[in-house]
PDB file of C-alpha atoms in Angstrom:
ATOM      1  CA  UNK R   1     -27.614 218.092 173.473  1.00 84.00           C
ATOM      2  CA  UNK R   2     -27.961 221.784 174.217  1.00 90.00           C
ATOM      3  CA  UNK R   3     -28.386 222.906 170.296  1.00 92.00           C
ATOM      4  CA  UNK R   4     -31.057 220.214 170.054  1.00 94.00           C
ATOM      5  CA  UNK R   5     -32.783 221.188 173.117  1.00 94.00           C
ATOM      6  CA  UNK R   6     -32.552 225.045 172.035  1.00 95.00           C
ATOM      7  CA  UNK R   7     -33.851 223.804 168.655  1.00 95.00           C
ATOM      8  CA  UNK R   8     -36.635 221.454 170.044  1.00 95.00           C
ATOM      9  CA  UNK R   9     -37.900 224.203 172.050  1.00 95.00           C
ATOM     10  CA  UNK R  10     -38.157 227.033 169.808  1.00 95.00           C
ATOM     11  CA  UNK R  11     -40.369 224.281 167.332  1.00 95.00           C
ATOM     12  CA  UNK R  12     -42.381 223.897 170.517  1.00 95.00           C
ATOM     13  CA  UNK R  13     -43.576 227.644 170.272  1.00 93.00           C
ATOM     14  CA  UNK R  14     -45.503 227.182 167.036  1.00 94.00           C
ATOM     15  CA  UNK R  15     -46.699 223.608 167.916  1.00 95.00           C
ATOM     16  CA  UNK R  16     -50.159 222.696 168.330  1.00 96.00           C
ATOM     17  CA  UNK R  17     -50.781 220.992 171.693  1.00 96.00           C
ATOM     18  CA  UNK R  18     -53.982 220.101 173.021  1.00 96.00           C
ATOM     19  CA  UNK R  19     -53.774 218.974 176.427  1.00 96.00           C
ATOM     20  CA  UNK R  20     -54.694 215.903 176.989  1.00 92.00           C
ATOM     21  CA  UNK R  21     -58.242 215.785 178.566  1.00 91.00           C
ATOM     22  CA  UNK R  22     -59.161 212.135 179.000  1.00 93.00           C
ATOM     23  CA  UNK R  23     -55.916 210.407 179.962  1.00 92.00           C
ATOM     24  CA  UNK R  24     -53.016 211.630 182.731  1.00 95.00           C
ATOM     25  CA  UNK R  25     -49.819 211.970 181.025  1.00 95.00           C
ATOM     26  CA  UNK R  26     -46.471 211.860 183.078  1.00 96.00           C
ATOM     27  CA  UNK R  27     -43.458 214.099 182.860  1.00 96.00           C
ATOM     28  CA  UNK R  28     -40.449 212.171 182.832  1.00 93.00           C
ATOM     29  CA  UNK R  29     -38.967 215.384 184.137  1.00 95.00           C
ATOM     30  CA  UNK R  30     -40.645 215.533 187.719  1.00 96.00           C
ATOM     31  CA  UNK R  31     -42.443 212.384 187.675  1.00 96.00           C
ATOM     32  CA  UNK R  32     -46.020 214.121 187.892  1.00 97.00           C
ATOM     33  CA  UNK R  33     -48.909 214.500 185.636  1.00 97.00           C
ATOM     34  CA  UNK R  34     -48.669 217.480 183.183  1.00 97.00           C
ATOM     35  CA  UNK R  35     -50.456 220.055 184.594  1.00 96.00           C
ATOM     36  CA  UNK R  36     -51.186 222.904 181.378  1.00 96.00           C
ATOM     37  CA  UNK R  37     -49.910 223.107 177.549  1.00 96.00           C
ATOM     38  CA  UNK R  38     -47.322 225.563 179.217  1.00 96.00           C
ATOM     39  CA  UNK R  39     -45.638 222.956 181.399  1.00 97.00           C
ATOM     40  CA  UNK R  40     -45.926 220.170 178.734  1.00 96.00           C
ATOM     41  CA  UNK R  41     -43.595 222.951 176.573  1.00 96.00           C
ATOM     42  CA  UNK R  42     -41.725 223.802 178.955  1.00 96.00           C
ATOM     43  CA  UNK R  43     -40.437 220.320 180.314  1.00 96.00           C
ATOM     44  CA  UNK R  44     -40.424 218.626 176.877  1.00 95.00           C
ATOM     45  CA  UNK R  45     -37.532 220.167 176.179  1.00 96.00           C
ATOM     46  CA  UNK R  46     -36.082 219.363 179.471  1.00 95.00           C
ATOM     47  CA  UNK R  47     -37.123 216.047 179.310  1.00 93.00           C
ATOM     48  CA  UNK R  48     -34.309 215.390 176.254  1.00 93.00           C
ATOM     49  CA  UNK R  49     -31.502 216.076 178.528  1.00 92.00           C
ATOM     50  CA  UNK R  50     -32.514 214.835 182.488  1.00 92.00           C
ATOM     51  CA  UNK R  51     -32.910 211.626 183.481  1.00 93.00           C
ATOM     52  CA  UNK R  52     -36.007 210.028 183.633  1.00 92.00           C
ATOM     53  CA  UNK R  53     -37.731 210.153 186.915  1.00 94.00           C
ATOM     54  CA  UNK R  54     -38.469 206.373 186.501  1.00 92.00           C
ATOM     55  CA  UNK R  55     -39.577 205.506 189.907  1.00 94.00           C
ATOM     56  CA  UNK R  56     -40.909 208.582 190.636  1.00 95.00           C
ATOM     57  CA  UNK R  57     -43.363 208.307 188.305  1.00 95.00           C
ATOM     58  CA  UNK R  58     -44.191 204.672 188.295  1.00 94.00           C
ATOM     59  CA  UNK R  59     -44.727 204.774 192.000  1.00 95.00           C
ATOM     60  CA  UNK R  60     -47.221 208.290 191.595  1.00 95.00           C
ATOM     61  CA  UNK R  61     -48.728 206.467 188.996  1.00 94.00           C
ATOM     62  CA  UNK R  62     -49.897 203.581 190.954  1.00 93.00           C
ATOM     63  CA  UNK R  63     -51.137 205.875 194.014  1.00 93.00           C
ATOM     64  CA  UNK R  64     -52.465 208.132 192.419  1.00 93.00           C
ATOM     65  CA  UNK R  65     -53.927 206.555 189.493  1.00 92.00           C
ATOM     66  CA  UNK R  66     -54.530 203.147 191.515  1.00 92.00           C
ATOM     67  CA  UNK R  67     -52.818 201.428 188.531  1.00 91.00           C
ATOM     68  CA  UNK R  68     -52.276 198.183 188.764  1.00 90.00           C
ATOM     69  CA  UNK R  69     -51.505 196.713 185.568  1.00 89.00           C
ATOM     70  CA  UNK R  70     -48.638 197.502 182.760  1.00 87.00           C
ATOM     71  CA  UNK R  71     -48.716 197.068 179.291  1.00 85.00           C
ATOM     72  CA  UNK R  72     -45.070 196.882 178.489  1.00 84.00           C
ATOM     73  CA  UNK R  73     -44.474 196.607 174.638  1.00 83.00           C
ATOM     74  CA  UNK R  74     -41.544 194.966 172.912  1.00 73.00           C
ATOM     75  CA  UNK R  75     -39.451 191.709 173.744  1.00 69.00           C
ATOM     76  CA  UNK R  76     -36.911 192.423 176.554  1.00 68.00           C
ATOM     77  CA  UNK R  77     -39.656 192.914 179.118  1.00 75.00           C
ATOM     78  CA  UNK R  78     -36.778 195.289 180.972  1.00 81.00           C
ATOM     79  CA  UNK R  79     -39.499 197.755 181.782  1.00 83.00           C
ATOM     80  CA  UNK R  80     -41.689 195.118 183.467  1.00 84.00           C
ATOM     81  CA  UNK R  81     -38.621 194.222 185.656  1.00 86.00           C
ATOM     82  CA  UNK R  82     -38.234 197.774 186.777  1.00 88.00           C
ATOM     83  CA  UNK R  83     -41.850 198.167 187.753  1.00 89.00           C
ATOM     84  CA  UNK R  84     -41.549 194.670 189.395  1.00 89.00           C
ATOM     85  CA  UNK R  85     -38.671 195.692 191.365  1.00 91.00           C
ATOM     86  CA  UNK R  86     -39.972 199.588 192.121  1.00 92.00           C
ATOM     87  CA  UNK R  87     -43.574 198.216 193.399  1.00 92.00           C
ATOM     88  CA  UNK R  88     -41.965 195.013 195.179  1.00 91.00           C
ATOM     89  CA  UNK R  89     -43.851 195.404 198.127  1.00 90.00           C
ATOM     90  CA  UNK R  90     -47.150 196.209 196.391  1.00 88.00           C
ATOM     91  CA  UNK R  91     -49.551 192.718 195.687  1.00 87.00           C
ATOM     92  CA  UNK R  92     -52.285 192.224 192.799  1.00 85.00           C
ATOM     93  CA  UNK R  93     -50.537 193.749 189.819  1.00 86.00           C
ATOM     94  CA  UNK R  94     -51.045 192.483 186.818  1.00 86.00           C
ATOM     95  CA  UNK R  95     -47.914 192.618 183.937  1.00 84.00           C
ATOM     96  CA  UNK R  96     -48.658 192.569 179.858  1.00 82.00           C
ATOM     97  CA  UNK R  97     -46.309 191.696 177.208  1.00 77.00           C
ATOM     98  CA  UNK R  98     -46.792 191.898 173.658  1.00 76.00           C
ATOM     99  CA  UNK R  99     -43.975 189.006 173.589  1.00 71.00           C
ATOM    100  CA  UNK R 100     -45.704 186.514 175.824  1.00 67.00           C
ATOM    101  CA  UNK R 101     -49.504 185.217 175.212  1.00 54.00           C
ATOM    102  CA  UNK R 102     -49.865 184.957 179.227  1.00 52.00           C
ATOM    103  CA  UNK R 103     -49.907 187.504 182.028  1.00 61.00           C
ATOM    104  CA  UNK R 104     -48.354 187.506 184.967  1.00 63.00           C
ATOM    105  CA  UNK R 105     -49.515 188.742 188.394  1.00 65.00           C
ATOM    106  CA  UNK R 106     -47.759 189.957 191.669  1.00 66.00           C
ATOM    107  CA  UNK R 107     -49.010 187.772 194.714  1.00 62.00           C
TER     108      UNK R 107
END
């Protein structure tokens, strides 16, 4: 992965990127929002060669976003599962899927 990430990151230099003004975007890197256009290039790169900081950022997500319901797109509904399981303790969320024409909801 090292030649991509090398590769990746020198593309990054010359890359337009407007930070994102009216949405919070998560690094899978440290589980936080993005905080500049300098950190998004700087952990992108990162990002293709860490693991994902899953429940690190779904659980900052819900306190500090006070998010309560996930979309989760596709049919395996694995993601949903993981959220589920990371925010088991944690009552009125509310679960998408594009696979099932009903919601479901935490109690």
């Amino acid at each position: 992965m090292k030649p991509a990430v090398t590769r990746f990151r020198k593309s990054l230099i010359s890359t337009n990127i407007t930070f994102p003004r009216d949405h919070v975007v998560y690094s899978n890197v440290t589980g936080r929002p993005y905080t500049s256009v300098e950190e998004i290039r700087k952990l992108l790169p990162i990002q293709m060669a860490k693991p994902v900081k899953w429940h690190s950022t779904i659980t900052n997500i819900h306190l500090d976003e006070g998010c309560s319901q996930f979309i989760e797109c596709g049919a395996m509904r694995s993601q949903s599962s993981m959220v589920k399981l990371i925010l088991s303790d944690k009552k009125g969320l509310t679960f998408y899927s594009s696979d099932q024409k009903e919601s479901s909801t935490s109690e």
